[in-house]
């Protein structure tokens, strides 16, 4: 593929950025969830 | 989805539910389809050749950023206008803005990579690029304002005003290519004449990207909004504990006189 570095790099930036954000956010949410009683979680 | 707590006695619930599992699974399938169509099945463009494949992640990222900032503004307006002043709207606004900043950031980076191939430079102070960067910085500022001190309702009020002002930049960004002589190409799909300038597999691949990224946005915003509920609950518990401690101290001092 012509310009493969730029094309694949753009997919890596987008999907990698979203994956890192999602992993960080969900792992923090899990840590917080352990310290909050279920009564304060309207979705449970 | 249940997690064992640190003590390992009572199971606690995190931010995942059946709804988030469904959206997460659909988003993952959508992203896999996007990679297959964007990188393999869609044809190269006559003019831009292989670099057109960047469009399948660049345009959906920009769309989700616009959507996220729009949701932030609507939720902010609902917080301010409704008599209940429910913090649920404020948390939705905050969650959506954070995800919008993420998608706007990757839009800028992928735009720079595409620009290097199309124009020969990573960046130029073109109207569309400059206004997009300005929109990004505006909502970064919005996130900073949310972290200022004060009560949760003070946070909600000041950030809501900023969100409703910031969202006014979106039409300016979108129509900048028509308002000024821009290096950036005109809209490919969201055109005024309603006739997309793409056909066949390329248009289909772009729509796969738009749907996949919209599903990703919904999944992320549900999780982030629930994480904000947890953060606010911990703040409340911390404040309650501090008040109890302060009252106990005051009672001790009063008893000692």
mmCIF file of C-alpha atoms in Angstrom:
data_model
loop_
_atom_site.group_PDB
_atom_site.id
_atom_site.type_symbol
_atom_site.label_atom_id
_atom_site.label_comp_id
_atom_site.label_asym_id
_atom_site.label_seq_id
_atom_site.Cartn_x
_atom_site.Cartn_y
_atom_site.Cartn_z
ATOM 1 C CA UNK A 1 0.000 0.000 0.000
ATOM 2 C CA UNK A 2 1.263 3.452 -0.942
ATOM 3 C CA UNK A 3 1.826 5.776 2.073
ATOM 4 C CA UNK A 4 1.097 2.827 4.376
ATOM 5 C CA UNK A 5 2.868 4.475 7.309
ATOM 6 C CA UNK A 6 0.551 7.490 7.253
ATOM 7 C CA UNK A 7 -2.619 5.476 6.577
ATOM 8 C CA UNK A 8 -2.015 2.774 9.193
ATOM 9 C CA UNK A 9 -0.583 5.385 11.575
ATOM 10 C CA UNK A 10 -3.849 7.340 11.431
ATOM 11 C CA UNK A 11 -5.853 4.196 12.345
ATOM 12 C CA UNK A 12 -3.415 3.445 15.184
ATOM 13 C CA UNK A 13 -3.704 7.018 16.532
ATOM 14 C CA UNK A 14 -7.505 6.963 16.471
ATOM 15 C CA UNK A 15 -8.190 3.438 17.712
ATOM 16 C CA UNK A 16 -5.209 3.404 20.083
ATOM 17 C CA UNK A 17 -6.189 6.778 21.563
ATOM 18 C CA UNK A 18 -9.766 5.643 22.143
ATOM 19 C CA UNK A 19 -8.610 2.301 23.602
ATOM 20 C CA UNK A 20 -6.183 3.958 26.050
ATOM 21 C CA UNK A 21 -8.843 6.468 27.137
ATOM 22 C CA UNK A 22 -11.494 3.738 27.579
ATOM 23 C CA UNK A 23 -9.146 1.454 29.548
ATOM 24 C CA UNK A 24 -8.002 4.279 31.848
ATOM 25 C CA UNK A 25 -11.540 5.558 32.435
ATOM 26 C CA UNK A 26 -13.077 2.128 33.124
ATOM 27 C CA UNK A 27 -10.264 1.040 35.430
ATOM 28 C CA UNK A 28 -10.654 4.290 37.428
ATOM 29 C CA UNK A 29 -14.445 3.773 37.511
ATOM 30 C CA UNK A 30 -13.918 0.252 38.906
ATOM 31 C CA UNK A 31 -11.641 1.581 41.641
ATOM 32 C CA UNK A 32 -14.190 4.270 42.546
ATOM 33 C CA UNK A 33 -17.074 1.761 42.467
ATOM 34 C CA UNK A 34 -15.452 -0.267 45.256
ATOM 35 C CA UNK A 35 -15.581 2.789 47.557
ATOM 36 C CA UNK A 36 -19.187 3.774 46.816
ATOM 37 C CA UNK A 37 -22.187 1.811 48.165
ATOM 38 C CA UNK A 38 -24.582 0.348 45.589
ATOM 39 C CA UNK A 39 -27.327 2.637 46.939
ATOM 40 C CA UNK A 40 -25.486 5.565 45.299
ATOM 41 C CA UNK A 41 -25.397 3.846 41.890
ATOM 42 C CA UNK A 42 -28.758 4.512 40.210
ATOM 43 C CA UNK A 43 -28.018 2.055 37.373
ATOM 44 C CA UNK A 44 -27.757 -1.007 39.677
ATOM 45 C CA UNK B 1 -20.991 -6.733 35.725
ATOM 46 C CA UNK B 2 -19.967 -7.402 39.331
ATOM 47 C CA UNK B 3 -16.612 -6.825 40.959
ATOM 48 C CA UNK B 4 -15.306 -8.284 44.200
ATOM 49 C CA UNK B 5 -14.561 -5.436 46.628
ATOM 50 C CA UNK B 6 -11.218 -4.987 48.372
ATOM 51 C CA UNK B 7 -12.554 -6.853 51.406
ATOM 52 C CA UNK B 8 -13.945 -9.609 49.198
ATOM 53 C CA UNK B 9 -17.214 -9.909 51.164
ATOM 54 C CA UNK B 10 -20.007 -7.966 49.417
ATOM 55 C CA UNK B 11 -20.088 -7.823 45.608
ATOM 56 C CA UNK B 12 -20.234 -4.262 44.258
ATOM 57 C CA UNK B 13 -21.347 -2.985 40.863
ATOM 58 C CA UNK B 14 -19.120 -0.913 38.590
ATOM 59 C CA UNK B 15 -20.301 1.208 35.634
ATOM 60 C CA UNK B 16 -21.096 -1.725 33.331
ATOM 61 C CA UNK B 17 -24.612 -3.062 32.739
ATOM 62 C CA UNK B 18 -26.383 -5.096 30.045
ATOM 63 C CA UNK B 19 -26.907 -1.894 28.018
ATOM 64 C CA UNK B 20 -23.197 -1.032 28.010
ATOM 65 C CA UNK B 21 -22.336 -4.643 27.108
ATOM 66 C CA UNK B 22 -24.643 -4.436 24.079
ATOM 67 C CA UNK B 23 -23.260 -1.062 22.949
ATOM 68 C CA UNK B 24 -19.671 -2.188 23.603
ATOM 69 C CA UNK B 25 -20.095 -5.369 21.569
ATOM 70 C CA UNK B 26 -21.780 -3.527 18.677
ATOM 71 C CA UNK B 27 -19.074 -0.839 18.724
ATOM 72 C CA UNK B 28 -16.280 -3.457 18.668
ATOM 73 C CA UNK B 29 -17.930 -5.237 15.726
ATOM 74 C CA UNK B 30 -18.387 -1.884 13.972
ATOM 75 C CA UNK B 31 -14.712 -0.976 14.434
ATOM 76 C CA UNK B 32 -13.649 -4.380 13.054
ATOM 77 C CA UNK B 33 -15.885 -3.782 10.000
ATOM 78 C CA UNK B 34 -14.453 -0.281 9.633
ATOM 79 C CA UNK B 35 -10.873 -1.601 9.596
ATOM 80 C CA UNK B 36 -11.813 -4.287 7.044
ATOM 81 C CA UNK B 37 -13.613 -1.876 4.701
ATOM 82 C CA UNK B 38 -11.371 1.137 5.313
ATOM 83 C CA UNK B 39 -8.048 -0.664 4.892
ATOM 84 C CA UNK B 40 -8.875 -3.598 2.602
ATOM 85 C CA UNK B 41 -12.178 -3.655 0.706
ATOM 86 C CA UNK B 42 -12.681 -0.014 -0.328
ATOM 87 C CA UNK B 43 -10.902 1.085 -3.511
ATOM 88 C CA UNK B 44 -8.151 3.697 -3.769
ATOM 89 C CA UNK B 45 -9.284 7.161 -4.921
ATOM 90 C CA UNK B 46 -8.493 8.402 -8.438
ATOM 91 C CA UNK B 47 -6.871 11.628 -7.147
ATOM 92 C CA UNK B 48 -5.878 10.923 -3.543
ATOM 93 C CA UNK B 49 -5.066 7.253 -4.100
ATOM 94 C CA UNK B 50 -4.427 5.267 -0.876
ATOM 95 C CA UNK B 51 -4.443 8.345 1.385
ATOM 96 C CA UNK B 52 -8.248 8.496 1.020
ATOM 97 C CA UNK B 53 -8.391 5.634 3.547
ATOM 98 C CA UNK B 54 -7.606 8.171 6.287
ATOM 99 C CA UNK B 55 -11.026 9.721 5.560
ATOM 100 C CA UNK B 56 -12.803 6.670 7.055
ATOM 101 C CA UNK B 57 -11.442 7.494 10.526
ATOM 102 C CA UNK B 58 -10.964 11.279 10.149
ATOM 103 C CA UNK B 59 -14.548 12.187 9.169
ATOM 104 C CA UNK B 60 -16.280 9.932 11.757
ATOM 105 C CA UNK B 61 -13.975 11.337 14.489
ATOM 106 C CA UNK B 62 -14.962 14.893 13.521
ATOM 107 C CA UNK B 63 -18.652 13.887 13.411
ATOM 108 C CA UNK B 64 -18.491 12.375 16.926
ATOM 109 C CA UNK B 65 -16.710 15.478 18.245
ATOM 110 C CA UNK B 66 -19.485 17.722 16.835
ATOM 111 C CA UNK B 67 -22.129 15.335 18.234
ATOM 112 C CA UNK B 68 -20.451 15.239 21.652
ATOM 113 C CA UNK B 69 -20.169 19.031 21.923
ATOM 114 C CA UNK B 70 -23.786 19.363 20.737
ATOM 115 C CA UNK B 71 -24.940 16.932 23.451
ATOM 116 C CA UNK B 72 -22.872 18.907 25.984
ATOM 117 C CA UNK B 73 -24.641 22.133 24.997
ATOM 118 C CA UNK B 74 -28.145 20.585 25.052
ATOM 119 C CA UNK B 75 -27.537 18.911 28.423
ATOM 120 C CA UNK B 76 -26.122 22.188 29.784
ATOM 121 C CA UNK B 77 -29.194 24.084 28.583
ATOM 122 C CA UNK B 78 -31.469 21.489 30.201
ATOM 123 C CA UNK B 79 -29.557 21.847 33.484
ATOM 124 C CA UNK B 80 -29.940 25.628 33.441
ATOM 125 C CA UNK B 81 -33.521 25.832 32.167
ATOM 126 C CA UNK B 82 -35.239 23.033 34.090
ATOM 127 C CA UNK B 83 -36.423 24.015 37.548
ATOM 128 C CA UNK B 84 -35.017 20.808 39.117
ATOM 129 C CA UNK B 85 -31.403 21.765 38.097
ATOM 130 C CA UNK B 86 -30.624 18.046 38.028
ATOM 131 C CA UNK B 87 -26.913 17.221 38.206
ATOM 132 C CA UNK B 88 -27.602 14.294 35.857
ATOM 133 C CA UNK B 89 -27.658 16.803 32.962
ATOM 134 C CA UNK B 90 -24.414 18.365 34.197
ATOM 135 C CA UNK B 91 -22.686 14.982 34.387
ATOM 136 C CA UNK B 92 -23.909 14.063 30.909
ATOM 137 C CA UNK B 93 -22.525 17.396 29.663
ATOM 138 C CA UNK B 94 -19.151 16.795 31.336
ATOM 139 C CA UNK B 95 -18.876 13.203 30.125
ATOM 140 C CA UNK B 96 -19.795 14.152 26.564
ATOM 141 C CA UNK B 97 -17.359 17.092 26.480
ATOM 142 C CA UNK B 98 -14.456 14.903 27.632
ATOM 143 C CA UNK B 99 -15.155 12.359 24.891
ATOM 144 C CA UNK B 100 -15.640 15.186 22.380
ATOM 145 C CA UNK B 101 -12.186 16.545 23.237
ATOM 146 C CA UNK B 102 -10.695 13.070 22.704
ATOM 147 C CA UNK B 103 -12.321 12.725 19.267
ATOM 148 C CA UNK B 104 -11.485 16.314 18.287
ATOM 149 C CA UNK B 105 -7.855 15.635 19.255
ATOM 150 C CA UNK B 106 -7.628 12.545 17.054
ATOM 151 C CA UNK B 107 -9.401 14.475 14.269
ATOM 152 C CA UNK B 108 -6.632 17.065 14.381
ATOM 153 C CA UNK B 109 -3.872 14.420 14.364
ATOM 154 C CA UNK B 110 -5.369 12.399 11.498
ATOM 155 C CA UNK B 111 -6.016 15.657 9.631
ATOM 156 C CA UNK B 112 -2.331 16.541 9.985
ATOM 157 C CA UNK B 113 -1.294 13.128 8.613
ATOM 158 C CA UNK B 114 -3.734 13.448 5.708
ATOM 159 C CA UNK B 115 -2.641 17.057 5.131
ATOM 160 C CA UNK B 116 1.002 15.990 4.861
ATOM 161 C CA UNK B 117 0.065 13.601 2.038
ATOM 162 C CA UNK B 118 -2.391 15.959 0.288
ATOM 163 C CA UNK B 119 -0.831 19.398 0.775
ATOM 164 C CA UNK B 120 2.783 18.517 1.643
ATOM 165 C CA UNK B 121 2.592 20.080 5.135
ATOM 166 C CA UNK B 122 1.337 18.827 8.496
ATOM 167 C CA UNK B 123 -0.203 22.173 9.426
ATOM 168 C CA UNK B 124 -1.163 25.451 7.832
ATOM 169 C CA UNK B 125 -3.086 28.363 9.363
ATOM 170 C CA UNK B 126 -6.074 27.708 7.133
ATOM 171 C CA UNK B 127 -9.541 28.818 8.345
ATOM 172 C CA UNK B 128 -10.913 25.278 8.870
ATOM 173 C CA UNK B 129 -7.792 24.011 10.656
ATOM 174 C CA UNK B 130 -7.418 27.096 12.845
ATOM 175 C CA UNK B 131 -11.091 27.123 13.878
ATOM 176 C CA UNK B 132 -11.013 23.379 14.607
ATOM 177 C CA UNK B 133 -7.981 23.899 16.857
ATOM 178 C CA UNK B 134 -9.813 26.793 18.521
ATOM 179 C CA UNK B 135 -12.874 24.577 19.153
ATOM 180 C CA UNK B 136 -10.574 21.922 20.664
ATOM 181 C CA UNK B 137 -8.941 24.469 22.980
ATOM 182 C CA UNK B 138 -12.341 25.930 23.949
ATOM 183 C CA UNK B 139 -13.581 22.562 25.199
ATOM 184 C CA UNK B 140 -10.235 21.817 26.868
ATOM 185 C CA UNK B 141 -10.912 25.075 28.746
ATOM 186 C CA UNK B 142 -14.423 23.817 29.512
ATOM 187 C CA UNK B 143 -12.902 20.702 31.137
ATOM 188 C CA UNK B 144 -10.503 22.909 33.119
ATOM 189 C CA UNK B 145 -13.409 25.079 34.328
ATOM 190 C CA UNK B 146 -15.197 21.943 35.557
ATOM 191 C CA UNK B 147 -12.205 21.241 37.810
ATOM 192 C CA UNK B 148 -12.298 24.629 39.557
ATOM 193 C CA UNK B 149 -13.341 24.585 43.201
ATOM 194 C CA UNK B 150 -16.842 25.110 44.576
ATOM 195 C CA UNK B 151 -19.974 23.052 44.968
ATOM 196 C CA UNK B 152 -21.296 20.661 42.324
ATOM 197 C CA UNK B 153 -24.037 23.171 41.367
ATOM 198 C CA UNK B 154 -21.487 26.007 41.039
ATOM 199 C CA UNK B 155 -19.452 23.738 38.747
ATOM 200 C CA UNK B 156 -22.568 22.910 36.750
ATOM 201 C CA UNK B 157 -23.681 26.535 36.283
ATOM 202 C CA UNK B 158 -20.383 28.028 35.154
ATOM 203 C CA UNK B 159 -19.498 25.133 32.853
ATOM 204 C CA UNK B 160 -23.018 25.142 31.325
ATOM 205 C CA UNK B 161 -22.636 28.780 30.290
ATOM 206 C CA UNK B 162 -19.261 28.060 28.706
ATOM 207 C CA UNK B 163 -20.606 25.007 26.839
ATOM 208 C CA UNK B 164 -23.494 26.993 25.379
ATOM 209 C CA UNK B 165 -21.075 29.631 24.110
ATOM 210 C CA UNK B 166 -18.495 27.118 22.858
ATOM 211 C CA UNK B 167 -20.968 25.134 20.773
ATOM 212 C CA UNK B 168 -21.618 28.238 18.640
ATOM 213 C CA UNK B 169 -18.204 27.610 17.063
ATOM 214 C CA UNK B 170 -19.382 24.359 15.418
ATOM 215 C CA UNK B 171 -21.343 25.950 12.518
ATOM 216 C CA UNK B 172 -18.439 28.353 12.037
ATOM 217 C CA UNK B 173 -16.000 25.414 11.782
ATOM 218 C CA UNK B 174 -18.284 23.423 9.466
ATOM 219 C CA UNK B 175 -19.030 26.295 7.058
ATOM 220 C CA UNK B 176 -15.546 27.847 7.228
ATOM 221 C CA UNK B 177 -14.602 26.146 3.962
ATOM 222 C CA UNK B 178 -17.400 28.120 2.245
ATOM 223 C CA UNK B 179 -17.045 31.372 4.171
ATOM 224 C CA UNK B 180 -13.315 31.738 3.504
ATOM 225 C CA UNK B 181 -11.038 30.551 0.710
ATOM 226 C CA UNK B 182 -9.880 27.376 2.423
ATOM 227 C CA UNK B 183 -7.245 24.830 1.522
ATOM 228 C CA UNK B 184 -9.442 22.190 3.166
ATOM 229 C CA UNK B 185 -11.846 20.436 0.816
ATOM 230 C CA UNK B 186 -15.592 21.137 0.948
ATOM 231 C CA UNK B 187 -17.978 18.721 2.698
ATOM 232 C CA UNK B 188 -18.051 15.352 0.942
ATOM 233 C CA UNK B 189 -21.282 13.916 2.342
ATOM 234 C CA UNK B 190 -23.107 16.625 4.356
ATOM 235 C CA UNK B 191 -23.527 18.860 1.305
ATOM 236 C CA UNK B 192 -26.157 21.569 0.867
ATOM 237 C CA UNK B 193 -27.400 19.984 -2.401
ATOM 238 C CA UNK B 194 -27.821 16.621 -0.578
ATOM 239 C CA UNK B 195 -25.815 14.750 -3.232
ATOM 240 C CA UNK B 196 -22.739 13.064 -1.691
ATOM 241 C CA UNK B 197 -19.537 13.389 -3.719
ATOM 242 C CA UNK B 198 -18.686 9.715 -3.082
ATOM 243 C CA UNK B 199 -20.159 6.547 -4.443
ATOM 244 C CA UNK B 200 -20.296 2.798 -3.979
ATOM 245 C CA UNK B 201 -17.971 1.105 -1.557
ATOM 246 C CA UNK B 202 -16.284 4.348 -0.480
ATOM 247 C CA UNK B 203 -19.575 5.855 0.719
ATOM 248 C CA UNK B 204 -20.508 2.562 2.411
ATOM 249 C CA UNK B 205 -17.121 2.413 4.210
ATOM 250 C CA UNK B 206 -17.590 5.967 5.439
ATOM 251 C CA UNK B 207 -21.050 5.129 6.815
ATOM 252 C CA UNK B 208 -19.634 2.042 8.564
ATOM 253 C CA UNK B 209 -17.161 4.392 10.258
ATOM 254 C CA UNK B 210 -19.880 6.885 11.218
ATOM 255 C CA UNK B 211 -22.070 4.168 12.765
ATOM 256 C CA UNK B 212 -19.150 2.425 14.548
ATOM 257 C CA UNK B 213 -17.876 5.681 16.070
ATOM 258 C CA UNK B 214 -21.383 6.783 17.116
ATOM 259 C CA UNK B 215 -21.821 3.446 18.943
ATOM 260 C CA UNK B 216 -18.397 3.930 20.556
ATOM 261 C CA UNK B 217 -19.432 7.422 21.682
ATOM 262 C CA UNK B 218 -22.646 6.124 23.295
ATOM 263 C CA UNK B 219 -20.746 3.340 25.074
ATOM 264 C CA UNK B 220 -18.047 5.714 26.356
ATOM 265 C CA UNK B 221 -20.472 8.428 27.443
ATOM 266 C CA UNK B 222 -22.588 6.000 29.516
ATOM 267 C CA UNK B 223 -19.484 4.734 31.341
ATOM 268 C CA UNK B 224 -18.035 8.226 31.860
ATOM 269 C CA UNK B 225 -21.325 9.668 33.093
ATOM 270 C CA UNK B 226 -21.595 6.849 35.652
ATOM 271 C CA UNK B 227 -17.967 7.399 36.704
ATOM 272 C CA UNK B 228 -18.866 11.050 37.361
ATOM 273 C CA UNK B 229 -21.786 9.884 39.547
ATOM 274 C CA UNK B 230 -19.249 7.863 41.570
ATOM 275 C CA UNK B 231 -16.842 10.833 41.852
ATOM 276 C CA UNK B 232 -19.658 13.112 43.057
ATOM 277 C CA UNK B 233 -20.864 10.472 45.536
ATOM 278 C CA UNK B 234 -17.357 10.186 46.995
ATOM 279 C CA UNK B 235 -17.148 13.998 47.237
ATOM 280 C CA UNK B 236 -20.462 14.012 49.130
ATOM 281 C CA UNK B 237 -19.323 11.246 51.479
ATOM 282 C CA UNK B 238 -16.032 13.080 52.083
ATOM 283 C CA UNK B 239 -17.902 16.293 52.891
ATOM 284 C CA UNK B 240 -20.313 14.455 55.222
ATOM 285 C CA UNK B 241 -17.383 12.831 57.060
ATOM 286 C CA UNK B 242 -15.601 16.203 57.400
ATOM 287 C CA UNK B 243 -18.786 17.809 58.809
ATOM 288 C CA UNK B 244 -19.235 15.013 61.361
ATOM 289 C CA UNK B 245 -15.582 15.366 62.377
ATOM 290 C CA UNK B 246 -15.875 19.171 62.677
ATOM 291 C CA UNK B 247 -19.074 18.908 64.784
ATOM 292 C CA UNK B 248 -17.394 16.355 67.067
ATOM 293 C CA UNK B 249 -14.442 18.733 67.507
ATOM 294 C CA UNK B 250 -16.794 21.643 68.241
ATOM 295 C CA UNK B 251 -18.712 19.525 70.777
ATOM 296 C CA UNK B 252 -15.465 18.563 72.519
ATOM 297 C CA UNK B 253 -14.321 22.201 72.655
ATOM 298 C CA UNK B 254 -17.765 23.260 73.975
ATOM 299 C CA UNK B 255 -17.686 20.544 76.660
ATOM 300 C CA UNK B 256 -14.184 21.583 77.766
ATOM 301 C CA UNK B 257 -15.210 25.201 78.584
#
